[in-house]
PDB file of C-alpha atoms in Angstrom:
ATOM      1  CA  GLU A   1      22.828  99.194 -21.419  1.00 95.00           C
ATOM      2  CA  VAL A   2      20.136  99.299 -23.346  1.00 97.00           C
ATOM      3  CA  ARG A   3      19.484 102.300 -25.654  1.00 97.00           C
ATOM      4  CA  LEU A   4      16.987 103.305 -28.237  1.00 98.00           C
ATOM      5  CA  VAL A   5      17.053 106.010 -30.120  1.00 98.00           C
ATOM      6  CA  GLU A   6      14.098 107.104 -32.628  1.00 98.00           C
ATOM      7  CA  SER A   7      14.829 109.791 -35.173  1.00 98.00           C
ATOM      8  CA  GLY A   8      12.882 110.885 -38.350  1.00 98.00           C
ATOM      9  CA  GLY A   9      10.074 112.420 -36.973  1.00 98.00           C
ATOM     10  CA  GLY A  10       8.679 115.938 -38.367  1.00 97.00           C
ATOM     11  CA  SER A  11       6.074 118.175 -39.598  1.00 98.00           C
ATOM     12  CA  VAL A  12       4.039 117.352 -42.843  1.00 98.00           C
ATOM     13  CA  GLN A  13       1.038 117.648 -44.686  1.00 98.00           C
ATOM     14  CA  PRO A  14      -1.910 115.359 -44.715  1.00 98.00           C
ATOM     15  CA  GLY A  15      -0.975 112.439 -47.715  1.00 98.00           C
ATOM     16  CA  GLU A  16       2.924 113.117 -46.968  1.00 98.00           C
ATOM     17  CA  SER A  17       5.682 110.358 -46.248  1.00 98.00           C
ATOM     18  CA  LEU A  18       7.836 110.088 -43.482  1.00 98.00           C
ATOM     19  CA  ARG A  19      10.467 107.129 -42.369  1.00 98.00           C
ATOM     20  CA  LEU A  20      11.315 106.687 -38.719  1.00 98.00           C
ATOM     21  CA  SER A  21      14.146 104.882 -37.797  1.00 98.00           C
ATOM     22  CA  CYS A  22      15.017 103.564 -34.258  1.00 98.00           C
ATOM     23  CA  ALA A  23      18.617 102.835 -33.256  1.00 98.00           C
ATOM     24  CA  ALA A  24      19.340 100.082 -31.064  1.00 98.00           C
ATOM     25  CA  SER A  25      22.056  99.077 -28.450  1.00 98.00           C
ATOM     26  CA  GLY A  26      22.745  97.470 -25.552  1.00 97.00           C
ATOM     27  CA  PHE A  27      20.973  94.150 -26.388  1.00 97.00           C
ATOM     28  CA  THR A  28      20.789  91.583 -28.937  1.00 97.00           C
ATOM     29  CA  PHE A  29      18.745  93.260 -31.196  1.00 98.00           C
ATOM     30  CA  SER A  30      18.595  90.363 -34.013  1.00 97.00           C
ATOM     31  CA  ALA A  31      16.886  88.517 -31.169  1.00 98.00           C
ATOM     32  CA  THR A  32      14.509  90.918 -30.070  1.00 97.00           C
ATOM     33  CA  ASP A  33      11.002  91.452 -31.501  1.00 97.00           C
ATOM     34  CA  MET A  34      10.044  95.218 -32.068  1.00 97.00           C
ATOM     35  CA  LYS A  35       7.450  97.242 -32.203  1.00 97.00           C
ATOM     36  CA  TRP A  36       6.293 100.993 -32.369  1.00 98.00           C
ATOM     37  CA  VAL A  37       3.912 102.761 -30.346  1.00 98.00           C
ATOM     38  CA  ARG A  38       2.849 106.229 -30.529  1.00 98.00           C
ATOM     39  CA  GLN A  39       1.074 108.927 -27.713  1.00 97.00           C
ATOM     40  CA  ALA A  40      -1.398 111.564 -29.451  1.00 97.00           C
ATOM     41  CA  PRO A  41      -1.615 114.671 -27.394  1.00 93.00           C
ATOM     42  CA  GLY A  42      -3.862 114.455 -24.390  1.00 95.00           C
ATOM     43  CA  LYS A  43      -3.829 110.500 -24.962  1.00 96.00           C
ATOM     44  CA  GLY A  44      -2.425 107.233 -23.656  1.00 96.00           C
ATOM     45  CA  LEU A  45      -0.354 105.068 -25.266  1.00 97.00           C
ATOM     46  CA  GLU A  46      -1.648 103.350 -28.574  1.00 97.00           C
ATOM     47  CA  TRP A  47       0.171 100.326 -30.422  1.00 98.00           C
ATOM     48  CA  VAL A  48       0.920 100.819 -34.142  1.00 98.00           C
ATOM     49  CA  SER A  49       3.175  97.861 -35.366  1.00 98.00           C
ATOM     50  CA  SER A  50       5.376  95.073 -34.617  1.00 97.00           C
ATOM     51  CA  VAL A  51       7.699  92.895 -36.223  1.00 98.00           C
ATOM     52  CA  SER A  52       9.408  89.668 -35.241  1.00 98.00           C
ATOM     53  CA  ASP A  53      13.111  89.311 -34.473  1.00 97.00           C
ATOM     54  CA  SER A  54      13.797  87.807 -38.294  1.00 96.00           C
ATOM     55  CA  GLY A  55      11.949  90.009 -39.512  1.00 96.00           C
ATOM     56  CA  ARG A  56       9.580  88.027 -41.283  1.00 97.00           C
ATOM     57  CA  SER A  57       6.327  88.784 -39.230  1.00 97.00           C
ATOM     58  CA  ALA A  58       4.709  92.229 -39.290  1.00 98.00           C
ATOM     59  CA  TYR A  59       1.294  93.030 -37.445  1.00 97.00           C
ATOM     60  CA  TYR A  60      -0.275  96.762 -37.840  1.00 98.00           C
ATOM     61  CA  ALA A  61      -2.888  98.665 -35.945  1.00 98.00           C
ATOM     62  CA  ASP A  62      -6.059  98.846 -38.158  1.00 97.00           C
ATOM     63  CA  SER A  63      -5.457 102.705 -38.165  1.00 97.00           C
ATOM     64  CA  VAL A  64      -2.331 102.392 -39.857  1.00 98.00           C
ATOM     65  CA  LYS A  65      -2.820  98.909 -42.275  1.00 98.00           C
ATOM     66  CA  GLY A  66      -1.704  99.697 -45.597  1.00 97.00           C
ATOM     67  CA  ARG A  67      -0.639 102.821 -45.015  1.00 98.00           C
ATOM     68  CA  PHE A  68       2.479 102.005 -42.695  1.00 98.00           C
ATOM     69  CA  THR A  69       5.533  99.885 -42.782  1.00 98.00           C
ATOM     70  CA  ILE A  70       7.488  98.340 -40.262  1.00 98.00           C
ATOM     71  CA  SER A  71      11.391  96.729 -41.042  1.00 98.00           C
ATOM     72  CA  ARG A  72      14.065  95.881 -39.443  1.00 98.00           C
ATOM     73  CA  ASP A  73      18.141  96.003 -40.217  1.00 98.00           C
ATOM     74  CA  ASN A  74      19.296  93.705 -37.928  1.00 98.00           C
ATOM     75  CA  PRO A  75      23.271  93.693 -38.895  1.00 98.00           C
ATOM     76  CA  ARG A  76      22.453  97.696 -38.810  1.00 98.00           C
ATOM     77  CA  ASN A  77      20.270  96.844 -35.575  1.00 98.00           C
ATOM     78  CA  THR A  78      17.968  99.566 -36.720  1.00 98.00           C
ATOM     79  CA  LEU A  79      14.329  99.312 -36.941  1.00 98.00           C
ATOM     80  CA  TYR A  80      12.426 101.667 -39.007  1.00 98.00           C
ATOM     81  CA  LEU A  81       8.982 102.673 -39.961  1.00 98.00           C
ATOM     82  CA  ARG A  82       7.754 103.831 -43.195  1.00 98.00           C
ATOM     83  CA  MET A  83       4.605 106.232 -42.962  1.00 98.00           C
ATOM     84  CA  ASP A  84       2.595 106.829 -46.256  1.00 98.00           C
ATOM     85  CA  ASN A  85      -0.633 109.030 -46.719  1.00 98.00           C
ATOM     86  CA  LEU A  86       0.494 110.304 -43.278  1.00 98.00           C
ATOM     87  CA  LYS A  87      -3.670 111.907 -41.574  1.00 98.00           C
ATOM     88  CA  THR A  88      -4.173 114.605 -39.085  1.00 97.00           C
ATOM     89  CA  GLU A  89      -4.828 111.503 -36.902  1.00 97.00           C
ATOM     90  CA  ASP A  90      -1.052 109.973 -37.018  1.00 98.00           C
ATOM     91  CA  THR A  91       0.399 113.013 -35.105  1.00 98.00           C
ATOM     92  CA  GLY A  92       1.902 111.729 -31.733  1.00 98.00           C
ATOM     93  CA  VAL A  93       4.969 110.897 -30.481  1.00 98.00           C
ATOM     94  CA  TYR A  94       6.250 107.615 -31.740  1.00 98.00           C
ATOM     95  CA  TYR A  95       8.271 105.453 -29.155  1.00 97.00           C
ATOM     96  CA  CYS A  96       9.980 101.848 -30.265  1.00 97.00           C
ATOM     97  CA  THR A  97       9.885  99.402 -27.726  1.00 97.00           C
ATOM     98  CA  ARG A  98      10.496  95.698 -27.547  1.00 96.00           C
ATOM     99  CA  GLY A  99       7.780  92.797 -28.173  1.00 92.00           C
ATOM    100  CA  LEU A 100       5.494  91.336 -30.767  1.00 93.00           C
ATOM    101  CA  GLY A 101       2.127  91.623 -29.304  1.00 90.00           C
ATOM    102  CA  SER A 102      -0.624  94.532 -29.760  1.00 92.00           C
ATOM    103  CA  SER A 103      -0.105  96.090 -26.374  1.00 92.00           C
ATOM    104  CA  ALA A 104       0.764  99.679 -25.880  1.00 91.00           C
ATOM    105  CA  VAL A 105       3.370  99.264 -23.021  1.00 88.00           C
ATOM    106  CA  ILE A 106       7.064 100.363 -23.201  1.00 90.00           C
ATOM    107  CA  HIS A 107       8.802  97.444 -21.294  1.00 84.00           C
ATOM    108  CA  GLU A 108      11.847  99.560 -19.265  1.00 87.00           C
ATOM    109  CA  PRO A 109      14.593  99.795 -19.913  1.00 94.00           C
ATOM    110  CA  TYR A 110      13.622  99.696 -23.664  1.00 95.00           C
ATOM    111  CA  ARG A 111      12.386 103.423 -23.924  1.00 94.00           C
ATOM    112  CA  GLY A 112      13.731 105.861 -25.674  1.00 93.00           C
ATOM    113  CA  GLN A 113      13.223 109.661 -26.028  1.00 96.00           C
ATOM    114  CA  GLY A 114      10.974 109.147 -28.770  1.00 97.00           C
ATOM    115  CA  THR A 115      10.148 111.355 -32.205  1.00 98.00           C
ATOM    116  CA  GLN A 116       7.256 113.876 -32.810  1.00 98.00           C
ATOM    117  CA  VAL A 117       5.245 113.545 -35.906  1.00 98.00           C
ATOM    118  CA  THR A 118       2.916 116.415 -36.419  1.00 98.00           C
ATOM    119  CA  VAL A 119       0.727 116.089 -39.089  1.00 98.00           C
ATOM    120  CA  SER A 120      -1.703 119.009 -40.713  1.00 97.00           C
ATOM    121  CA  SER A 121      -2.568 121.378 -43.387  1.00 94.00           C
TER     122      SER A 121
END
């Protein structure tokens, strides 16, 4: 059974940092490209970042480029998103899912419960 568990969200002020984690199980994580997508209040899903199965290739939405860093630890079956210099517009629920492209689609059954990130002063 595929399972993704996101964690690490919280409430922070603008300019602060967070690191999100996504613990994966039930599939061959090391052979699966992964991505983060987010959903702001009242809006649709937005692609944030993707990383190849090896971790060697990473891609970012323009809105987060230079502030966010995606990474993965294949032996630990864990995906990360380091978020620095957070802005109020980064507020939303963050999900990890499979895939490398910039589509903001969550591919079932690769869906977790998400983790809430709130950035406000």
